[in-house]
Amino acid sequence: MSLPLLLSALMLLFSCASAPVQEMSDARQAIQAAREAGAQNGTQSSSLEKAEALLKEAELSLENGEYKKARLTAVQARDEALRAQKDLTQSSPSSAN
């Protein structure tokens, strides 16, 4: 492989690694929604706490330029927050109807 071709391929690869802005925003919104739904109380609080810890980890990765890790961790944070909301909905007395 020629050097110019290799350099072009590397530039293309690194240009695809952008900051996970949408994933971070999604995680923050899901955590806020879980808080507003009351997930910080009861058994759902462990999922919410885990989501918050994952978001902090994603923020650190983002600060360090580790965009892939930040993206994956932000998605995990969002999923944990959504799990907390789902658990809250399933355990609420009004959902028993």
Coordinates of N, CA and C in Angstrom, one line a residue:
M1 N 0.9 -1.2 0.0 CA 0.0 0.0 0.0 C 0.9 1.2 0.0
S2 N 0.6 2.2 -0.8 CA 1.4 3.4 -0.9 C 1.2 4.3 0.3
L3 N 2.1 5.1 0.6 CA 2.1 6.0 1.8 C 0.9 7.0 1.6
P4 N 0.7 7.6 0.5 CA -0.4 8.6 0.4 C -1.8 7.9 0.6
L5 N -1.9 6.7 0.1 CA -3.2 6.0 0.3 C -3.4 5.6 1.7
L6 N -2.3 5.2 2.4 CA -2.4 4.8 3.8 C -2.7 6.1 4.6
L7 N -2.1 7.2 4.3 CA -2.4 8.4 5.1 C -3.9 8.9 4.8
S8 N -4.4 8.7 3.6 CA -5.7 9.1 3.3 C -6.7 8.2 4.1
A9 N -6.4 6.9 4.2 CA -7.2 6.0 4.9 C -7.3 6.3 6.4
L10 N -6.1 6.7 6.9 CA -6.0 7.0 8.4 C -6.8 8.3 8.6
M11 N -6.7 9.3 7.7 CA -7.4 10.5 7.9 C -8.9 10.3 7.9
L12 N -9.4 9.4 7.0 CA -10.8 9.1 6.9 C -11.2 8.4 8.2
L13 N -10.5 7.5 8.7 CA -10.8 6.8 9.9 C -10.9 7.7 11.1
F14 N -10.0 8.6 11.2 CA -10.0 9.5 12.4 C -11.1 10.6 12.2
S15 N -11.4 11.0 11.0 CA -12.4 12.0 10.9 C -13.8 11.5 11.2
C16 N -14.0 10.2 11.2 CA -15.3 9.6 11.6 C -15.5 9.5 13.1
A17 N -14.4 9.7 13.9 CA -14.5 9.6 15.3 C -14.8 11.0 15.8
S18 N -16.1 11.3 15.9 CA -16.5 12.7 16.3 C -17.0 12.5 17.7
A19 N -17.2 13.7 18.4 CA -17.7 13.7 19.8 C -19.1 13.2 19.8
P20 N -19.5 12.3 20.8 CA -20.8 11.7 20.8 C -21.8 12.7 21.5
V21 N -22.0 13.8 20.8 CA -22.9 14.9 21.3 C -24.3 14.3 21.5
Q22 N -24.9 13.7 20.5 CA -26.3 13.2 20.6 C -26.4 12.1 21.7
E23 N -25.5 11.2 21.8 CA -25.5 10.2 22.8 C -25.5 10.7 24.2
M24 N -24.6 11.7 24.4 CA -24.5 12.4 25.7 C -25.8 13.1 26.1
S25 N -26.4 13.8 25.1 CA -27.6 14.5 25.3 C -28.8 13.5 25.7
D26 N -28.8 12.4 24.9 CA -29.8 11.4 25.2 C -29.7 10.9 26.6
A27 N -28.5 10.6 27.0 CA -28.3 10.1 28.4 C -28.7 11.1 29.4
R28 N -28.4 12.3 29.3 CA -28.7 13.4 30.2 C -30.3 13.5 30.3
Q29 N -30.9 13.5 29.1 CA -32.4 13.6 29.1 C -33.1 12.4 29.8
A30 N -32.6 11.2 29.5 CA -33.2 10.0 30.1 C -33.0 10.0 31.6
I31 N -31.8 10.5 32.1 CA -31.6 10.5 33.5 C -32.5 11.6 34.2
Q32 N -32.7 12.7 33.5 CA -33.6 13.8 34.0 C -35.0 13.3 34.1
A33 N -35.4 12.6 33.0 CA -36.8 12.1 33.0 C -37.0 11.0 34.1
A34 N -36.0 10.2 34.3 CA -36.1 9.2 35.4 C -36.2 9.9 36.8
R35 N -35.5 10.9 37.0 CA -35.5 11.7 38.2 C -36.9 12.3 38.4
E36 N -37.4 12.9 37.3 CA -38.7 13.6 37.4 C -39.9 12.6 37.6
A37 N -39.7 11.3 37.2 CA -40.7 10.3 37.4 C -40.6 9.7 38.8
G38 N -39.5 10.1 39.5 CA -39.4 9.6 40.9 C -38.5 8.4 41.1
A39 N -37.7 8.1 40.1 CA -36.9 6.9 40.1 C -35.8 7.0 41.2
Q40 N -35.5 8.1 41.8 CA -34.5 8.2 42.8 C -34.9 7.6 44.1
N41 N -36.2 7.3 44.2 CA -36.8 6.6 45.4 C -37.0 5.2 45.1
G42 N -36.9 4.4 46.1 CA -37.2 2.9 46.0 C -36.2 2.1 45.3
T43 N -36.6 1.0 44.7 CA -35.7 0.0 44.1 C -35.1 0.5 42.8
Q44 N -35.8 1.5 42.2 CA -35.3 2.0 40.9 C -34.0 2.9 41.1
S45 N -33.8 3.3 42.4 CA -32.7 4.3 42.6 C -31.3 3.6 42.2
S46 N -31.2 2.3 42.3 CA -29.9 1.7 42.0 C -29.6 1.8 40.5
S47 N -30.7 1.7 39.7 CA -30.5 1.9 38.2 C -30.2 3.3 37.9
L48 N -30.9 4.2 38.6 CA -30.6 5.6 38.3 C -29.2 6.0 38.8
E49 N -28.8 5.5 39.9 CA -27.4 5.8 40.4 C -26.4 5.2 39.4
K50 N -26.6 4.1 38.9 CA -25.7 3.5 37.9 C -25.7 4.3 36.7
A51 N -26.8 4.8 36.2 CA -26.9 5.6 35.0 C -26.1 6.9 35.2
E52 N -26.2 7.5 36.4 CA -25.5 8.7 36.7 C -24.0 8.5 36.7
A53 N -23.6 7.4 37.3 CA -22.2 7.0 37.3 C -21.6 6.8 35.9
L54 N -22.4 6.1 35.1 CA -22.0 5.9 33.7 C -21.9 7.2 33.0
L55 N -22.8 8.1 33.2 CA -22.7 9.4 32.5 C -21.4 10.1 32.9
K56 N -21.1 10.1 34.2 CA -19.9 10.7 34.7 C -18.7 10.1 34.0
E57 N -18.7 8.8 33.9 CA -17.6 8.1 33.2 C -17.5 8.5 31.7
A58 N -18.7 8.6 31.1 CA -18.7 9.1 29.7 C -18.2 10.5 29.5
E59 N -18.5 11.4 30.5 CA -18.0 12.7 30.4 C -16.5 12.8 30.6
L60 N -15.9 11.9 31.4 CA -14.5 11.9 31.6 C -13.8 11.4 30.3
S61 N -14.4 10.3 29.7 CA -13.9 9.8 28.5 C -13.9 10.9 27.4
L62 N -15.0 11.6 27.3 CA -15.1 12.7 26.4 C -14.0 13.8 26.6
E63 N -13.8 14.2 27.8 CA -12.8 15.1 28.1 C -11.4 14.6 27.7
N64 N -11.2 13.3 27.8 CA -9.9 12.7 27.4 C -9.8 12.4 25.9
G65 N -10.8 12.8 25.2 CA -10.8 12.5 23.7 C -11.1 11.1 23.3
E66 N -11.5 10.3 24.3 CA -11.9 8.9 24.0 C -13.3 8.8 23.5
Y67 N -13.6 9.2 22.3 CA -14.9 9.4 21.8 C -15.7 8.1 21.7
K68 N -15.0 7.0 21.3 CA -15.7 5.7 21.1 C -16.2 5.2 22.5
K69 N -15.3 5.3 23.5 CA -15.6 4.9 24.8 C -16.7 5.8 25.4
A70 N -16.6 7.1 25.2 CA -17.6 8.0 25.7 C -19.0 7.7 25.1
R71 N -19.0 7.4 23.8 CA -20.3 7.1 23.1 C -20.9 5.8 23.7
L72 N -20.1 4.7 23.8 CA -20.6 3.5 24.4 C -21.1 3.6 25.8
T73 N -20.4 4.4 26.6 CA -20.8 4.6 28.0 C -22.0 5.4 28.1
A74 N -22.1 6.4 27.3 CA -23.3 7.3 27.3 C -24.6 6.5 26.9
V75 N -24.4 5.6 26.0 CA -25.6 4.7 25.6 C -25.9 3.8 26.7
Q76 N -24.9 3.3 27.4 CA -25.2 2.5 28.6 C -25.9 3.3 29.7
A77 N -25.5 4.5 29.9 CA -26.2 5.4 30.9 C -27.6 5.6 30.5
R78 N -27.9 5.9 29.2 CA -29.2 6.1 28.8 C -30.1 4.9 29.0
D79 N -29.5 3.7 28.7 CA -30.3 2.5 28.9 C -30.6 2.2 30.3
E80 N -29.7 2.5 31.2 CA -29.9 2.3 32.7 C -31.0 3.3 33.2
A81 N -31.0 4.5 32.7 CA -32.0 5.5 33.1 C -33.4 5.0 32.5
L82 N -33.4 4.5 31.3 CA -34.7 4.0 30.8 C -35.2 2.8 31.6
R83 N -34.2 2.0 32.0 CA -34.6 0.8 32.8 C -35.2 1.3 34.2
A84 N -34.6 2.3 34.8 CA -35.2 2.8 36.0 C -36.6 3.3 35.8
Q85 N -36.8 4.0 34.7 CA -38.2 4.5 34.4 C -39.1 3.4 34.2
K86 N -38.7 2.4 33.4 CA -39.6 1.2 33.1 C -39.9 0.5 34.4
D87 N -38.9 0.3 35.3 CA -39.2 -0.4 36.6 C -40.1 0.4 37.4
L88 N -40.0 1.7 37.4 CA -40.9 2.6 38.2 C -42.3 2.4 37.6
T89 N -42.5 2.5 36.3 CA -43.8 2.3 35.7 C -44.5 1.0 36.1
Q90 N -43.7 -0.1 36.0 CA -44.2 -1.4 36.3 C -44.5 -1.6 37.7
S91 N -43.9 -0.9 38.6 CA -44.1 -1.1 40.0 C -45.1 -0.1 40.6
S92 N -45.6 0.9 39.8 CA -46.5 1.8 40.4 C -47.9 1.2 40.5
P93 N -48.6 1.6 41.5 CA -50.0 1.0 41.8 C -50.9 1.3 40.6
S94 N -50.8 2.4 39.9 CA -51.7 2.7 38.9 C -51.5 1.9 37.6
S95 N -50.4 1.2 37.5 CA -50.2 0.3 36.3 C -50.8 -1.1 36.5
A96 N -51.3 -1.3 37.7 CA -51.9 -2.6 38.0 C -53.3 -2.8 37.3
N97 N -53.8 -1.8 36.8 CA -55.2 -1.9 36.2 C -55.2 -2.7 34.9

